[in-house]
PDB file of C-alpha atoms in Angstrom:
ATOM      1  CA  MET A   1    -105.617 -14.800-106.014  1.00  0.00           C
ATOM      2  CA  PRO A   2    -103.762 -11.559-106.840  1.00  0.00           C
ATOM      3  CA  ILE A   3    -100.079 -11.799-107.725  1.00  0.00           C
ATOM      4  CA  CYS A   4     -97.175  -9.809-106.295  1.00  0.00           C
ATOM      5  CA  LEU A   5     -93.880  -9.912-108.180  1.00  0.00           C
ATOM      6  CA  ILE A   6     -90.907  -9.448-105.855  1.00  0.00           C
ATOM      7  CA  VAL A   7     -87.841  -8.218-107.729  1.00  0.00           C
ATOM      8  CA  ASP A   8     -84.605  -8.188-105.738  1.00  0.00           C
ATOM      9  CA  ASP A   9     -81.146  -9.660-106.259  1.00  0.00           C
ATOM     10  CA  SER A  10     -81.008 -10.743-102.601  1.00  0.00           C
ATOM     11  CA  SER A  11     -82.594 -14.131-101.998  1.00  0.00           C
ATOM     12  CA  VAL A  12     -82.891 -13.222 -98.300  1.00  0.00           C
ATOM     13  CA  VAL A  13     -84.889 -10.067 -99.070  1.00  0.00           C
ATOM     14  CA  ARG A  14     -87.106 -12.015-101.468  1.00  0.00           C
ATOM     15  CA  LYS A  15     -87.716 -14.664 -98.799  1.00  0.00           C
ATOM     16  CA  VAL A  16     -88.629 -12.100 -96.123  1.00  0.00           C
ATOM     17  CA  ALA A  17     -90.854 -10.155 -98.528  1.00  0.00           C
ATOM     18  CA  ARG A  18     -92.524 -13.383 -99.700  1.00  0.00           C
ATOM     19  CA  ARG A  19     -93.497 -14.323 -96.142  1.00  0.00           C
ATOM     20  CA  ILE A  20     -95.026 -10.908 -95.560  1.00  0.00           C
ATOM     21  CA  VAL A  21     -96.824 -10.595 -98.887  1.00  0.00           C
ATOM     22  CA  GLU A  22     -98.265 -14.105 -98.657  1.00  0.00           C
ATOM     23  CA  LYS A  23     -99.813 -13.084 -95.309  1.00  0.00           C
ATOM     24  CA  PHE A  24    -101.512 -10.266 -97.225  1.00  0.00           C
ATOM     25  CA  GLY A  25    -103.211 -12.861 -99.444  1.00  0.00           C
ATOM     26  CA  TYR A  26    -101.019 -12.662-102.540  1.00  0.00           C
ATOM     27  CA  GLU A  27     -99.555 -15.365-104.690  1.00  0.00           C
ATOM     28  CA  VAL A  28     -95.861 -14.509-105.047  1.00  0.00           C
ATOM     29  CA  ALA A  29     -93.587 -14.624-108.070  1.00  0.00           C
ATOM     30  CA  GLU A  30     -89.899 -13.781-107.775  1.00  0.00           C
ATOM     31  CA  ALA A  31     -87.248 -12.293-110.041  1.00  0.00           C
ATOM     32  CA  ALA A  32     -83.556 -11.775-109.236  1.00  0.00           C
ATOM     33  CA  ASP A  33     -83.174  -8.684-111.429  1.00  0.00           C
ATOM     34  CA  GLY A  34     -84.949  -6.443-113.899  1.00  0.00           C
ATOM     35  CA  THR A  35     -84.293  -8.728-116.852  1.00  0.00           C
ATOM     36  CA  ASP A  36     -85.922 -11.683-115.085  1.00  0.00           C
ATOM     37  CA  ALA A  37     -88.815  -9.414-114.052  1.00  0.00           C
ATOM     38  CA  LEU A  38     -89.310  -8.231-117.632  1.00  0.00           C
ATOM     39  CA  ASP A  39     -89.302 -11.845-118.833  1.00  0.00           C
ATOM     40  CA  TYR A  40     -91.917 -12.639-116.169  1.00  0.00           C
ATOM     41  CA  VAL A  41     -94.333  -9.839-117.122  1.00  0.00           C
ATOM     42  CA  ASN A  42     -93.969 -10.696-120.812  1.00  0.00           C
ATOM     43  CA  ALA A  43     -94.834 -14.363-120.234  1.00  0.00           C
ATOM     44  CA  ASN A  44     -97.501 -14.151-117.515  1.00  0.00           C
ATOM     45  CA  PRO A  45    -100.596 -12.173-116.565  1.00  0.00           C
ATOM     46  CA  MET A  46     -99.645  -8.739-115.260  1.00  0.00           C
ATOM     47  CA  PRO A  47     -99.227  -8.829-111.469  1.00  0.00           C
ATOM     48  CA  GLU A  48    -101.336  -6.565-109.277  1.00  0.00           C
ATOM     49  CA  ALA A  49     -98.322  -5.492-107.221  1.00  0.00           C
ATOM     50  CA  ILE A  50     -94.560  -5.281-107.757  1.00  0.00           C
ATOM     51  CA  LEU A  51     -92.072  -4.867-104.938  1.00  0.00           C
ATOM     52  CA  LEU A  52     -88.967  -3.564-106.718  1.00  0.00           C
ATOM     53  CA  ASP A  53     -85.325  -3.116-105.710  1.00  0.00           C
ATOM     54  CA  TRP A  54     -83.219  -0.405-107.380  1.00  0.00           C
ATOM     55  CA  ASN A  55     -79.674  -1.804-107.471  1.00  0.00           C
ATOM     56  CA  MET A  56     -79.486  -5.156-109.266  1.00  0.00           C
ATOM     57  CA  PRO A  57     -77.257  -6.847-111.832  1.00  0.00           C
ATOM     58  CA  GLN A  58     -78.313  -7.177-115.468  1.00  0.00           C
ATOM     59  CA  MET A  59     -81.041  -4.537-115.317  1.00  0.00           C
ATOM     60  CA  GLN A  60     -81.610  -1.948-112.593  1.00  0.00           C
ATOM     61  CA  GLY A  61     -85.052  -1.561-111.052  1.00  0.00           C
ATOM     62  CA  ILE A  62     -85.540   1.893-112.575  1.00  0.00           C
ATOM     63  CA  ASP A  63     -84.848   0.512-116.074  1.00  0.00           C
ATOM     64  CA  PHE A  64     -87.357  -2.288-115.509  1.00  0.00           C
ATOM     65  CA  LEU A  65     -89.942   0.228-114.271  1.00  0.00           C
ATOM     66  CA  GLU A  66     -89.488   2.457-117.319  1.00  0.00           C
ATOM     67  CA  SER A  67     -89.891  -0.560-119.632  1.00  0.00           C
ATOM     68  CA  LEU A  68     -92.889  -1.843-117.672  1.00  0.00           C
ATOM     69  CA  ARG A  69     -94.796   1.425-117.864  1.00  0.00           C
ATOM     70  CA  LYS A  70     -94.446   1.433-121.688  1.00  0.00           C
ATOM     71  CA  MET A  71     -96.018  -2.016-122.036  1.00  0.00           C
ATOM     72  CA  PRO A  72     -99.690  -2.687-122.746  1.00  0.00           C
ATOM     73  CA  ASN A  73    -101.267  -2.956-119.284  1.00  0.00           C
ATOM     74  CA  GLY A  74     -97.925  -1.827-117.826  1.00  0.00           C
ATOM     75  CA  LYS A  75     -99.547   1.018-115.960  1.00  0.00           C
ATOM     76  CA  GLU A  76    -101.806  -1.373-114.030  1.00  0.00           C
ATOM     77  CA  PRO A  77     -99.447  -2.853-111.405  1.00  0.00           C
ATOM     78  CA  LYS A  78     -98.854  -0.871-108.246  1.00  0.00           C
ATOM     79  CA  VAL A  79     -95.071  -0.575-107.943  1.00  0.00           C
ATOM     80  CA  VAL A  80     -93.446  -0.079-104.557  1.00  0.00           C
ATOM     81  CA  PHE A  81     -89.716   0.610-104.739  1.00  0.00           C
ATOM     82  CA  CYS A  82     -87.987  -1.080-101.821  1.00  0.00           C
ATOM     83  CA  THR A  83     -84.342  -0.081-101.645  1.00  0.00           C
ATOM     84  CA  THR A  84     -81.434   1.347 -99.704  1.00  0.00           C
ATOM     85  CA  GLU A  85     -81.303   4.340-102.054  1.00  0.00           C
ATOM     86  CA  ASN A  86     -82.157   7.467-100.078  1.00  0.00           C
ATOM     87  CA  ASP A  87     -80.973  10.103-102.548  1.00  0.00           C
ATOM     88  CA  LEU A  88     -83.838  12.545-103.142  1.00  0.00           C
ATOM     89  CA  ALA A  89     -83.001  12.762-106.851  1.00  0.00           C
ATOM     90  CA  LYS A  90     -83.336   8.984-107.220  1.00  0.00           C
ATOM     91  CA  ILE A  91     -86.583   8.915-105.257  1.00  0.00           C
ATOM     92  CA  SER A  92     -87.962  11.678-107.486  1.00  0.00           C
ATOM     93  CA  ARG A  93     -86.805   9.828-110.611  1.00  0.00           C
ATOM     94  CA  ALA A  94     -88.531   6.633-109.464  1.00  0.00           C
ATOM     95  CA  LEU A  95     -91.800   8.440-108.774  1.00  0.00           C
ATOM     96  CA  TRP A  96     -91.578  10.311-112.083  1.00  0.00           C
ATOM     97  CA  ALA A  97     -90.938   7.008-113.894  1.00  0.00           C
ATOM     98  CA  GLY A  98     -94.141   5.565-112.450  1.00  0.00           C
ATOM     99  CA  ALA A  99     -93.407   4.123-109.009  1.00  0.00           C
ATOM    100  CA  ASP A 100     -96.463   4.371-106.784  1.00  0.00           C
ATOM    101  CA  GLU A 101     -94.563   4.366-103.468  1.00  0.00           C
ATOM    102  CA  TYR A 102     -91.077   4.123-102.060  1.00  0.00           C
ATOM    103  CA  ILE A 103     -89.831   2.392 -98.909  1.00  0.00           C
ATOM    104  CA  MET A 104     -86.400   2.020 -97.412  1.00  0.00           C
ATOM    105  CA  LYS A 105     -84.755  -1.255 -96.436  1.00  0.00           C
ATOM    106  CA  PRO A 106     -84.946  -2.771 -93.947  1.00  0.00           C
ATOM    107  CA  PHE A 107     -88.736  -2.968 -93.862  1.00  0.00           C
ATOM    108  CA  ASP A 108     -91.201  -4.957 -91.798  1.00  0.00           C
ATOM    109  CA  GLU A 109     -94.772  -6.169 -92.119  1.00  0.00           C
ATOM    110  CA  ASP A 110     -96.296  -2.972 -90.699  1.00  0.00           C
ATOM    111  CA  ILE A 111     -94.375  -0.726 -93.098  1.00  0.00           C
ATOM    112  CA  LEU A 112     -95.281  -2.862 -96.094  1.00  0.00           C
ATOM    113  CA  ALA A 113     -98.937  -3.086 -95.048  1.00  0.00           C
ATOM    114  CA  THR A 114     -99.079   0.711 -94.733  1.00  0.00           C
ATOM    115  CA  LYS A 115     -97.528   1.243 -98.164  1.00  0.00           C
ATOM    116  CA  PHE A 116     -99.792  -1.334 -99.800  1.00  0.00           C
ATOM    117  CA  ALA A 117    -102.826   0.402 -98.271  1.00  0.00           C
ATOM    118  CA  THR A 118    -101.522   3.820 -99.381  1.00  0.00           C
ATOM    119  CA  VAL A 119    -101.436   2.704-103.029  1.00  0.00           C
ATOM    120  CA  GLY A 120    -104.793   0.937-102.810  1.00  0.00           C
ATOM    121  CA  LEU A 121    -103.633  -2.660-102.551  1.00  0.00           C
ATOM    122  CA  ARG A 122    -105.570  -4.945-100.285  1.00  0.00           C
ATOM    123  CA  SER A 123    -103.856  -6.521 -97.309  1.00  0.00           C
ATOM    124  CA  ALA A 124    -104.991  -8.959 -94.657  1.00  0.00           C
ATOM    125  CA  ALA A 125    -102.462  -7.479 -92.211  1.00  0.00           C
TER     126      ALA A 125
END
């Protein structure tokens, strides 16, 4: 079963995202910030998908993404930024750093299914 790593400091957002992503047929791993996410990808097989928040304690999502893309196999996961950041400069920076897509919070199942399909991830939705 493919793995989706959900990285967000909000346990509520992680819970909502988990319910949606599990419907898509993914096993879900969670991280509360970029540091936890980096620890996860260093200790486990690389996930197929990463749903990534921008603003988090310890390590921001953009810093995690930049570190991820430098790792062996770090270019493999499809990364969808999921955040409240709507500044065009930040969106551009995320895409330049290697994000595959970008969605705004709040999101729902239809939005996430569309974005997963856009980046080539399978979804049962």
